[in-house]
Coordinates of C-alpha atoms and ligand atoms in Angstrom, one line a residue:
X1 CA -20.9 -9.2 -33.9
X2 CA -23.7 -6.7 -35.6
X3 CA -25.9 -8.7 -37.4
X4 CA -28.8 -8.0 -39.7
X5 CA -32.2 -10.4 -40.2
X6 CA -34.4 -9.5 -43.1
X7 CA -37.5 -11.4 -42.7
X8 CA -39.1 -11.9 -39.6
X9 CA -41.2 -15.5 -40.1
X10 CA -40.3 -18.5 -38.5
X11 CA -36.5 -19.1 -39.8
X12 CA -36.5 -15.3 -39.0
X13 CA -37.1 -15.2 -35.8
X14 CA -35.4 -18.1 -34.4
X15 CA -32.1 -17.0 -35.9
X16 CA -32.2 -13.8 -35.2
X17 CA -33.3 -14.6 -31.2
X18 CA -30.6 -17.6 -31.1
X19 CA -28.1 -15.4 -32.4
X20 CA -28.9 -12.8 -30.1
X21 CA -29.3 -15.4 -27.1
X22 CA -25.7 -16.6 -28.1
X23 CA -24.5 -12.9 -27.4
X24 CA -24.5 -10.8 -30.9
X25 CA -26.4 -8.0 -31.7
X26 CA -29.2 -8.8 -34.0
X27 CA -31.1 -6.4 -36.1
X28 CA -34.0 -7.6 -37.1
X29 CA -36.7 -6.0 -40.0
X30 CA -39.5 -7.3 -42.2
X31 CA -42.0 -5.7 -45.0
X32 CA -44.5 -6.4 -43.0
X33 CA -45.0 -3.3 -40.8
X34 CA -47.6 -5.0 -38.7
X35 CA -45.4 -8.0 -37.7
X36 CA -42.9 -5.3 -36.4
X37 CA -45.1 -3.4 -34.4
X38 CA -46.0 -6.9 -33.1
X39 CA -42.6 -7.9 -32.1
X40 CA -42.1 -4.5 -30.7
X41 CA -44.9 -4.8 -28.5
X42 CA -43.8 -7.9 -27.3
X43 CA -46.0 -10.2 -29.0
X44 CA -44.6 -12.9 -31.1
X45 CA -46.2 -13.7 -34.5
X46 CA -45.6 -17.3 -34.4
X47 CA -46.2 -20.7 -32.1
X48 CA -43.2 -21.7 -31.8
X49 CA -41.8 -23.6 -27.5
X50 CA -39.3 -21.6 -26.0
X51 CA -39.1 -19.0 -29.0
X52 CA -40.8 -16.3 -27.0
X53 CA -38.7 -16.6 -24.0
X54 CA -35.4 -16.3 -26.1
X55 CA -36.6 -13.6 -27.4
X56 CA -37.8 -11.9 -24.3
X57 CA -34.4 -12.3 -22.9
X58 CA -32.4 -11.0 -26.0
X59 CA -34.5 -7.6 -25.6
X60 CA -34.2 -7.6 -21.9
X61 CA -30.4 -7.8 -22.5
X62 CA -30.6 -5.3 -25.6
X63 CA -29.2 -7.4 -27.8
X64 CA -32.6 -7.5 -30.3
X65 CA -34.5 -4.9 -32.0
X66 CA -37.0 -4.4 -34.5
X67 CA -37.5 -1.8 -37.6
X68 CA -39.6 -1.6 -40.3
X69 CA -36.6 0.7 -41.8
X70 CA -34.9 -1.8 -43.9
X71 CA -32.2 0.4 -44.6
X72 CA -31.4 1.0 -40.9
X73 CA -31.6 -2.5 -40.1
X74 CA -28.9 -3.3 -42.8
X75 CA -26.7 -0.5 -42.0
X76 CA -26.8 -1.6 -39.0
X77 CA -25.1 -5.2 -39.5
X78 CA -21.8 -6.4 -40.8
X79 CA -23.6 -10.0 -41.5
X80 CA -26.9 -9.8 -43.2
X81 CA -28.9 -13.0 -42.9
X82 CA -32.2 -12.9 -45.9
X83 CA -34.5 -15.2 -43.9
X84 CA -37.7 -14.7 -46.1
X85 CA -39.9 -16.9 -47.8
X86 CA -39.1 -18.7 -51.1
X87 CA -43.1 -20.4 -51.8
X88 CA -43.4 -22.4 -54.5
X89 CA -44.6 -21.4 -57.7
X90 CA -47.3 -23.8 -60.1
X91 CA -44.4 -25.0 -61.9
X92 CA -42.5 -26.6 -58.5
X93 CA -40.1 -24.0 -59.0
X94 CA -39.5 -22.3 -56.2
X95 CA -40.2 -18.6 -56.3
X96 CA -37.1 -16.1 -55.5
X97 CA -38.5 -12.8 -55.8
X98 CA -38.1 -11.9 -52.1
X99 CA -34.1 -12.9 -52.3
X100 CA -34.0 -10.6 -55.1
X101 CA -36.0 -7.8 -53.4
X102 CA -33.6 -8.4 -50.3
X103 CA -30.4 -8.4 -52.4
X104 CA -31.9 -5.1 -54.4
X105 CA -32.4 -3.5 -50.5
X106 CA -28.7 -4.3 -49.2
X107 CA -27.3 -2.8 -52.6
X108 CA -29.3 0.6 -52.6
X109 CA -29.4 0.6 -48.5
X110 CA -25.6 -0.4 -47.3
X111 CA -22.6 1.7 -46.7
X112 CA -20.2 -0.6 -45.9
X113 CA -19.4 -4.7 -47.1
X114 CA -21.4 -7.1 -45.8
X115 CA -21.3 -10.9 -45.7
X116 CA -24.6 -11.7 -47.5
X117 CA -25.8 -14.9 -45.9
X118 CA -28.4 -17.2 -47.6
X119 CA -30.8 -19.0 -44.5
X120 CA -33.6 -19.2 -46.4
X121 CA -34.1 -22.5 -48.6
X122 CA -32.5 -21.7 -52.0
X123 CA -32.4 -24.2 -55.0
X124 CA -28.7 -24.3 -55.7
X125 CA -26.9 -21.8 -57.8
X126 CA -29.1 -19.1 -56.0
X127 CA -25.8 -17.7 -55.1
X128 CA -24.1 -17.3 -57.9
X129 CA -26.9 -15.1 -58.9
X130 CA -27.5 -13.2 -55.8
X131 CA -23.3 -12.3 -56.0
X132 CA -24.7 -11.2 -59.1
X133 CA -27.5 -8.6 -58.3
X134 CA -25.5 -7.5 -55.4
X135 CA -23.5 -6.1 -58.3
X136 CA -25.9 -5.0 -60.6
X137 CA -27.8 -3.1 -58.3
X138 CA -25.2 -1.5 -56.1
X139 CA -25.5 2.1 -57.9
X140 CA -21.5 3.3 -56.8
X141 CA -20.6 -0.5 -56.7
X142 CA -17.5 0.6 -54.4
X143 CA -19.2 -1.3 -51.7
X144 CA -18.1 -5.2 -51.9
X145 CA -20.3 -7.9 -50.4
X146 CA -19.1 -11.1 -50.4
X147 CA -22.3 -14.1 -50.2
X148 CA -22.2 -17.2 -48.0
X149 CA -24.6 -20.1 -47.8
X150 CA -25.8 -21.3 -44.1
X151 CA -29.0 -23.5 -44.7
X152 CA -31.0 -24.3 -41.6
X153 CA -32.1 -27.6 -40.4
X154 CA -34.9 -26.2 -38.0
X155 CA -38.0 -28.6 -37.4
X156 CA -41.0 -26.8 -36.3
X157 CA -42.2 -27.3 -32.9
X158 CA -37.8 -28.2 -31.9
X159 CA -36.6 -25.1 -33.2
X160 CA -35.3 -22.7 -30.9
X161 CA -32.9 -26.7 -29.3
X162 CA -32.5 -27.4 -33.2
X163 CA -30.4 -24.1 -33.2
X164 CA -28.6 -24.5 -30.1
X165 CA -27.5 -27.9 -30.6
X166 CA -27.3 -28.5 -34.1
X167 CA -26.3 -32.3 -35.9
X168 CA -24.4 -30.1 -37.8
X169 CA -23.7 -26.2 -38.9
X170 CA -23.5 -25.8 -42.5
X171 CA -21.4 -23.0 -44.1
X172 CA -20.9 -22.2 -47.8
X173 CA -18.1 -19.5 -48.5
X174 CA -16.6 -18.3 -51.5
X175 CA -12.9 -17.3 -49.4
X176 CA -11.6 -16.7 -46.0
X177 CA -12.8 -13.9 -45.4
X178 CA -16.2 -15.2 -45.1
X179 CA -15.3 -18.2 -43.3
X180 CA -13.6 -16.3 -40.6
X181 CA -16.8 -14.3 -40.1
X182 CA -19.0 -17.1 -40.2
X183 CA -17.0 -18.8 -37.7
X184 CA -17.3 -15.8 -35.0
X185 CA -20.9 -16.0 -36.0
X186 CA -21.3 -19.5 -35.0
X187 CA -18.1 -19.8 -31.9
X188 CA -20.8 -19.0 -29.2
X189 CA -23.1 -21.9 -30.3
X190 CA -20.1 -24.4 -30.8
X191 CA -18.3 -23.3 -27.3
X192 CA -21.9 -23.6 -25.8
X193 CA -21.7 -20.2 -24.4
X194 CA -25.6 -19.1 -24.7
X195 CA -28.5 -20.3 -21.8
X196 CA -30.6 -22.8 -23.3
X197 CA -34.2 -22.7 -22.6
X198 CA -35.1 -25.9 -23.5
X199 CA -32.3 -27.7 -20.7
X200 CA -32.7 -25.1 -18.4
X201 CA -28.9 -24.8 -18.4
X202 CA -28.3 -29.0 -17.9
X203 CA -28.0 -29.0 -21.5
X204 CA -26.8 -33.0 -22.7
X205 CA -23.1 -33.1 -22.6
X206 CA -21.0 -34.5 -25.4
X207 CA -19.5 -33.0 -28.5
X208 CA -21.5 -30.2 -30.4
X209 CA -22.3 -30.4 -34.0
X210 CA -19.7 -29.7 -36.5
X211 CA -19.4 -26.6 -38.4
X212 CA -18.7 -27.8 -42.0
X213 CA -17.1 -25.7 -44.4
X214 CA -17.5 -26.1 -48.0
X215 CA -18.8 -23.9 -51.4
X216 CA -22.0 -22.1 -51.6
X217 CA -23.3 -24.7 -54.1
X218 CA -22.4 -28.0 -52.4
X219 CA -24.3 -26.0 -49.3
X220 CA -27.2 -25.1 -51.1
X221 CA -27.5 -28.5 -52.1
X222 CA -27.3 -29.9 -48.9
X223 CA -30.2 -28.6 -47.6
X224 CA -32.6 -29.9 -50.5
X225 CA -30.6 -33.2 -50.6
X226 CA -31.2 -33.4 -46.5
X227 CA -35.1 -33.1 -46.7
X228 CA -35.5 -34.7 -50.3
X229 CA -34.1 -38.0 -48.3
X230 CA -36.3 -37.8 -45.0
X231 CA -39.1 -37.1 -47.1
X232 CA -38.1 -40.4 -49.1
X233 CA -37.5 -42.6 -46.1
X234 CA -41.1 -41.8 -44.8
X235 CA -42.8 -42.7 -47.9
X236 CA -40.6 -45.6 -48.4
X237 CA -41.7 -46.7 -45.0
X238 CA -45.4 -46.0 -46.0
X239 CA -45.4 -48.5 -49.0
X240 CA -43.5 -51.1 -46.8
X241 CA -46.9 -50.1 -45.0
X242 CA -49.0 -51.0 -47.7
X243 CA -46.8 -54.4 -48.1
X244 CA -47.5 -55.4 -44.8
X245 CA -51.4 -55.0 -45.3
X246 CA -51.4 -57.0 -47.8
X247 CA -48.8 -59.8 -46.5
X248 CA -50.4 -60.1 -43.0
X249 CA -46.9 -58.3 -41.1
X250 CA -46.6 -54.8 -38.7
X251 CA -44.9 -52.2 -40.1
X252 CA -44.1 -50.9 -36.7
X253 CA -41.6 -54.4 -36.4
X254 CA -40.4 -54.0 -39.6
X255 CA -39.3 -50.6 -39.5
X256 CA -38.3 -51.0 -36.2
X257 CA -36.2 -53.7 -37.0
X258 CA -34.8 -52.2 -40.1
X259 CA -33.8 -48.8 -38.1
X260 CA -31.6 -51.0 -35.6
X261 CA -29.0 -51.0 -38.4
X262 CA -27.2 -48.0 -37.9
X263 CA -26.8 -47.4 -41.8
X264 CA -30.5 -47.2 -42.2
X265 CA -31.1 -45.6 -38.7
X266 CA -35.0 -45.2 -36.9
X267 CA -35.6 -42.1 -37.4
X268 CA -38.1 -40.7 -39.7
X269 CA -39.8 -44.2 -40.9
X270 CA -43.1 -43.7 -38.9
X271 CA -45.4 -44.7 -41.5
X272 CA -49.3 -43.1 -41.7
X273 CA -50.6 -40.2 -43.2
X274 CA -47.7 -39.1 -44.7
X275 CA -46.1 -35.6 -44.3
X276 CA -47.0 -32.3 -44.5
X277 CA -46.0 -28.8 -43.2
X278 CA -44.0 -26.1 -45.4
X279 CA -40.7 -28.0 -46.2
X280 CA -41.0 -31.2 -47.2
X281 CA -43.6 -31.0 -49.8
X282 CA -41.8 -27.7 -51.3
X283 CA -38.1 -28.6 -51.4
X284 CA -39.3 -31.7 -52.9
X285 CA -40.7 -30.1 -55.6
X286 CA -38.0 -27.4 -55.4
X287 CA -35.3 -30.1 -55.9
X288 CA -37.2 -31.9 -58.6
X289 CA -37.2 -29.1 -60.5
X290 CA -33.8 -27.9 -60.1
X291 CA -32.5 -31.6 -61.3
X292 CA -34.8 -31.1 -64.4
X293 CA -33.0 -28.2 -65.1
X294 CA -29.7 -29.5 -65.4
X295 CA -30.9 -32.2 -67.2
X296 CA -31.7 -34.6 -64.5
X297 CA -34.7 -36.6 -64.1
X298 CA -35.2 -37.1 -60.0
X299 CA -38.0 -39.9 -60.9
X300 CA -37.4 -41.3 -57.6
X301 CA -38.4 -38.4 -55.5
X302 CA -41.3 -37.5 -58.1
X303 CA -42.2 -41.6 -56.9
X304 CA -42.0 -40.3 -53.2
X305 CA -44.2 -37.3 -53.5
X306 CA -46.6 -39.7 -55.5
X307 CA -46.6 -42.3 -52.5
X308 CA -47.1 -39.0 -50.1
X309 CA -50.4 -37.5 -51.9
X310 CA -51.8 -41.4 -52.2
X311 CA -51.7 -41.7 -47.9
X312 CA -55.5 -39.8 -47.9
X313 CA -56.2 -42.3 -50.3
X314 CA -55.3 -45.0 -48.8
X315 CA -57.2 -43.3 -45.4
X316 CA -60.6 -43.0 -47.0
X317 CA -60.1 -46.6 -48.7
X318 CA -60.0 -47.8 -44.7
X319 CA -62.8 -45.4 -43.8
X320 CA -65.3 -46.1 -46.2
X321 CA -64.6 -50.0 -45.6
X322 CA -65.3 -49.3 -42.0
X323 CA -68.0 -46.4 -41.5
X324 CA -69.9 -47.2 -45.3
X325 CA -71.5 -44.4 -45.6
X326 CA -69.9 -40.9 -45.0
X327 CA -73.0 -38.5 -45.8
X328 CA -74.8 -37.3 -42.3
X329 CA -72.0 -39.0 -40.3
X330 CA -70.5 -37.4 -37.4
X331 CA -67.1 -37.4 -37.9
X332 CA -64.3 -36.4 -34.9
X333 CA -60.9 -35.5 -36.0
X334 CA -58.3 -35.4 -33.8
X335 CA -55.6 -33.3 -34.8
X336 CA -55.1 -30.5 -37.5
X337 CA -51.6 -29.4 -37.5
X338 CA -49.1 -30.7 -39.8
X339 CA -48.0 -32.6 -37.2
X340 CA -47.3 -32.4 -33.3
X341 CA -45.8 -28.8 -31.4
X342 CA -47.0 -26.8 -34.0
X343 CA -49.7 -24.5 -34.8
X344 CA -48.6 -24.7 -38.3
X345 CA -51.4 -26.5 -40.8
X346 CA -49.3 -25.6 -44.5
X347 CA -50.0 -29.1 -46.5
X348 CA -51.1 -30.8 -43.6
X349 CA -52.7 -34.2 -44.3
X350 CA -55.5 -33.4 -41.8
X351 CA -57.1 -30.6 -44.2
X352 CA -57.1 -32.6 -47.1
X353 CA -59.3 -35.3 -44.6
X354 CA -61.4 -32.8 -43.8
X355 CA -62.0 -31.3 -47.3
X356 CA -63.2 -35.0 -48.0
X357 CA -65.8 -35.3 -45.4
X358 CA -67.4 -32.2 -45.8
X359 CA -67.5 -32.9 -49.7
X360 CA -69.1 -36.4 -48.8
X361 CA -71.2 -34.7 -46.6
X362 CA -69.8 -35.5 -43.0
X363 CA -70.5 -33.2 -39.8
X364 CA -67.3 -32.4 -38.6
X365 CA -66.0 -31.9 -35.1
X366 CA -62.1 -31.2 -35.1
X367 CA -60.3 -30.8 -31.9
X368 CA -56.1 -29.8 -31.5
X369 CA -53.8 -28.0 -28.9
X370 CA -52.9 -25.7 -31.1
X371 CA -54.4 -25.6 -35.0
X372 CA -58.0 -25.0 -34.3
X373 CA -57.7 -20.5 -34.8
X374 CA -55.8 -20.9 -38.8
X375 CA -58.1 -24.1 -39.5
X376 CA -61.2 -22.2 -39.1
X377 CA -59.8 -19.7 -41.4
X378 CA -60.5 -22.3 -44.3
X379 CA -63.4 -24.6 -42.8
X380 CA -65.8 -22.2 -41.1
X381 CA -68.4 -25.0 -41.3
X382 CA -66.3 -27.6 -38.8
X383 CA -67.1 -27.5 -35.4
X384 CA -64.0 -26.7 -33.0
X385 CA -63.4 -28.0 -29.6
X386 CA -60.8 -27.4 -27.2
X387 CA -61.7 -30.5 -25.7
X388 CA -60.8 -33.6 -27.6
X389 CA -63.8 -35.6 -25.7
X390 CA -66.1 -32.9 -26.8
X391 CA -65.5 -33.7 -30.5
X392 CA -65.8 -37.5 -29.9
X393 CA -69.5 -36.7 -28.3
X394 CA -71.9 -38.9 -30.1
X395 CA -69.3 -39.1 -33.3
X396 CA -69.6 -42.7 -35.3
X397 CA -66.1 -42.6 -36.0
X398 CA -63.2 -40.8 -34.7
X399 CA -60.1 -39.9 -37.4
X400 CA -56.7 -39.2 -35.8
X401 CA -54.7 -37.6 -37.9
X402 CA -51.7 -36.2 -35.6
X403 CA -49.4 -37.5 -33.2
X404 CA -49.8 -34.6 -30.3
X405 CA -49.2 -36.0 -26.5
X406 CA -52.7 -35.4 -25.7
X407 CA -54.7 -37.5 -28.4
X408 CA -52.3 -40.5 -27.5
X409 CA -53.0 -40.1 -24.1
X410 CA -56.7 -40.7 -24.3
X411 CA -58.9 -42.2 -22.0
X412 CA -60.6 -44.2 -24.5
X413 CA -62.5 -45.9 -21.9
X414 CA -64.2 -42.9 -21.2
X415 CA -63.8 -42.0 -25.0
X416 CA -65.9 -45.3 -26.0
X417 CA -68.6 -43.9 -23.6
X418 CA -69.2 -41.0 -25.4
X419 CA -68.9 -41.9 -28.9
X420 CA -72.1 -43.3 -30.7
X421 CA -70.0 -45.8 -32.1
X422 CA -66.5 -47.2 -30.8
X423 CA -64.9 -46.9 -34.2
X424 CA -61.1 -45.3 -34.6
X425 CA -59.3 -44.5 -37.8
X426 CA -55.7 -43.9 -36.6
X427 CA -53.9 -42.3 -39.3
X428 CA -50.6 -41.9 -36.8
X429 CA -50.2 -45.4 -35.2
X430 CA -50.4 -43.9 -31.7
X431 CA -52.5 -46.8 -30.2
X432 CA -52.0 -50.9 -29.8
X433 CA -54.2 -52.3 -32.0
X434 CA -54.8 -55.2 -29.1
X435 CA -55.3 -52.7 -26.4
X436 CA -58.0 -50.7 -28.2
X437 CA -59.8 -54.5 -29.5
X438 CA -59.6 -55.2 -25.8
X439 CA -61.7 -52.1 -25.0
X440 CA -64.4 -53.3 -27.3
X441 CA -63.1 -50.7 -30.7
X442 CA -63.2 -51.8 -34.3
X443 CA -59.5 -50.1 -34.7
X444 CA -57.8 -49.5 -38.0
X445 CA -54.4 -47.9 -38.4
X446 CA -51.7 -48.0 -41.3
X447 CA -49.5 -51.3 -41.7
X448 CA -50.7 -53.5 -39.0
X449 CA -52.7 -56.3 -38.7
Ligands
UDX501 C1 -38.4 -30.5 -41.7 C2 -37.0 -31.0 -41.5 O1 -37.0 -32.0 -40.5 C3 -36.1 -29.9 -41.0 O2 -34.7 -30.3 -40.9 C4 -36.1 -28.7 -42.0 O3 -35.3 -27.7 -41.6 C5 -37.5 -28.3 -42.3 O4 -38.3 -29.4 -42.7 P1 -40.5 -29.9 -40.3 O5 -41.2 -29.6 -41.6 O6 -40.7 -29.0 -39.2 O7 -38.9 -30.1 -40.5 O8 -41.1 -31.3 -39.8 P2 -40.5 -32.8 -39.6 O9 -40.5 -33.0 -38.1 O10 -39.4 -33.1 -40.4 O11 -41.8 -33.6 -40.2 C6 -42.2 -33.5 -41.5 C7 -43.4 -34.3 -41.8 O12 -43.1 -35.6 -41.9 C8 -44.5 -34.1 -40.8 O13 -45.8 -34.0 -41.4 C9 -44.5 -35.5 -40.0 O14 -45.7 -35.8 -39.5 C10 -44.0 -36.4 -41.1 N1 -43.3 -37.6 -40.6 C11 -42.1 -37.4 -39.9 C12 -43.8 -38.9 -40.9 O15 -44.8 -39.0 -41.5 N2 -43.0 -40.0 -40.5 C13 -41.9 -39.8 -39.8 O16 -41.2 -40.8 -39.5 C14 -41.4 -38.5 -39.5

């Protein structure tokens, strides 16, 4: 099928390859001119495992291209998928200009119907007013577009096998029609007929997630009701966290335990520092807001974001009981990005740790795999390492503050060596707290005794 992306950021770009990988022909454009001459030069804006390699295929095979000519890219496609960014505004509310933008473009720009599709994270009833402008702004309004809702579940850093093997494909349509498209949209995906980077072909066998049909609203809804959960799981497990401080128990057994239920399920109850990155803390604010306006009061996820912003709290309360004073301290911090895979550092816990220090007068030395380039964008001051035992040199504490593969594979033997003081502030619960007493650290984490 002829598809059309508009937006090329991270939802973007891994739809628009994994559609293309799966054997349609994506047409892909953005506003920003730059990010297209990028892509067409082969250079992908975003960190993001395996995502260049789709894509690299899907242009080998002619089955992606890139225009800054929003109205040839839309021409092009029977399917247009608005993949751009919907920020929050101050008020929680999340801010829909670009939708409307997009919808204004397909009106003024197509020739033909399209299926509208919504990938982008919409409050609900966003399409009910994007069938709307469609109208409004189509000048001859011969042209019909119908609109469909197909929110993503993509986490950052398991995107590109997110896409390829989803829990479950989401589709809101207002007839047939749609749905039929949709489905030829998504057949290659459920029949498995694409090469998967990430299994190298030996992808896991058993059945592939289900395509659920159901309105646009119930669909829009999904998404924010999806992520409003997780996010409230995680800082549920964070005050069962702060329990088991007090009470003398490990959070690590009780959530354990708790997840061996099937109803309550282990995922997503790692308690720490709390989370961060671009979705959570928006579509919790998103959906907040959107239940306020209907009359709702979502108290219980305004109590989860509470619980969230009081982690760094909680952090400094342990870090000024162990290290006293902060001022003229050398502080290592291990780990910027929101958390592990990613490059990505929106709302991550580890900048708000580090706006601390500095402001209590800390020297800084941050080290991560991937974060260090858009972190020094906003703390010029900190000192970067690539090498994680570089930024523990001669520190008197070191803060870990995400769970990437290499920090909880440290030698903190050799670690202990190097630091002026064997203190470690694990904000992640990578570590045993009896292995790291054993090798002589005074070791704090979250929830554990
Ligand atoms: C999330 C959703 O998982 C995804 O379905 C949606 O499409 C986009 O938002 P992402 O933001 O990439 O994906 O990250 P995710 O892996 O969900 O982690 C979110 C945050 O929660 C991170 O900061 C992570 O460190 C934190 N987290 C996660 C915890 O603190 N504890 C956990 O048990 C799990």
């Amino acid at each position: 099928m002829r598809l059309t992306v508009i937006g090329c950021g991270y939802v973007g770009l891994v739809t628009g390859a994994c559609l293309a990988a799966a054997g349609h022909e994506v047409h892909c454009t953005d506003i920003d001119e730059k990010r297209i001459d990028m892509l067409k030069a082969g250079k992908v804006p975003i960190y993001e495992e395996y995502l260049d390699e789709v894509l690299k295929r899907a242009e080998a095979e002619k089955k992606i291209f890139y225009t800054a000519d929003t109205g040839e890219a839309i021409r092009a496609g029977d399917a247009i998928f608005i993949c751009v960014g919907t920020p929050p505004k101050e008020s929680g509310e999340a801010d829909l200009s670009a939708i409307d933008n997009a919808a204004r473009q397909i009106a003024v720009h197509a020739r033909s119907p399209k299926l509208v599709v919504e990938k982008s994270t919409v409050p609900a009833l966003t399409g009910v007013q994007l069938q709307k402008a469609l109208a409004a702004y189509s000048q001859s309004g011969d042209i019909k577009f119908d609109v469909a809702s197909n929110p993503e579940f993509l986490r950052e850093g398991t995107a590109v096998g997110d896409f390829f093997h989803p829990d479950r494909i989401v589709v809101g349509v207002e007839n047939e029609k749609s749905a039929v498209v949709m489905r030829e949209i998504y057949k290659p995906i459920l029949e498995h007929k694409f090469h998967c980077p990430v299994h190298r072909g030996q992808c896991p066998a058993g059945t592939p997630g289900e395509l659920l049909l159901t309105t646009i609203n119930s669909a829009e809804l999904i998404k924010h009701a999806s992520n409003s959960f997780l996010a409230l799981k995680i800082s549920y497990a964070n005050v069962i966290s702060d329990l088991c401080e007090r009470i003398g128990a490990d959070v690590e057994q009780v959530t354990h335990a708790m997840g061996l239920d099937p109803r309550i399920g282990t995922q997503f109850l790692k308690a720490g520092l709390g989370f961060g990155g671009f979705c959570f803390p928006k579509d919790i604010q998103a959906f907040i807001h959107l239940a306020g306006t209907v009359g709702v009061d979502f108290e219980m996820l305004r109590a989860a974001e509470n619980v969230n912003k009081q982690r760094i709290d909680r952090f400094f309360e342990k870090i000024h009981k162990a290290l006293w004073v902060i001022r003229g301290k050398r502080v290592a911090v291990l780990g910027l990005a929101f958390k592990a895979n990613t490059d990505d550092i929106r709302f991550a816990p580890a900048l708000e740790v580090i706006r601390r220090l500095l402001e209590e007068g800390a020297e800084v030395h941050a080290s991560d795999p991937e974060a260090m380039v858009k972190t020094r964008a906003v703390f010029p001051t900190v000192n970067y390492h690539e090498d994680p035992y570089e930024a523990l040199k001669a520190a008197d504490a070191a803060l870990v503050c995400t769970e990437w593969k290499t920090f909880r594979e440290l030698d903190w033997n050799r670690a202990g060596k190097l630091m002026a003081r064997r203190l470690v502030l694990d904000g992640r619960n990578l570590y045993l707290p009896k292995k790291m007493q054993e090798l002589g650290f005074d070791y704090h984490s979250f929830g554990r005794p």
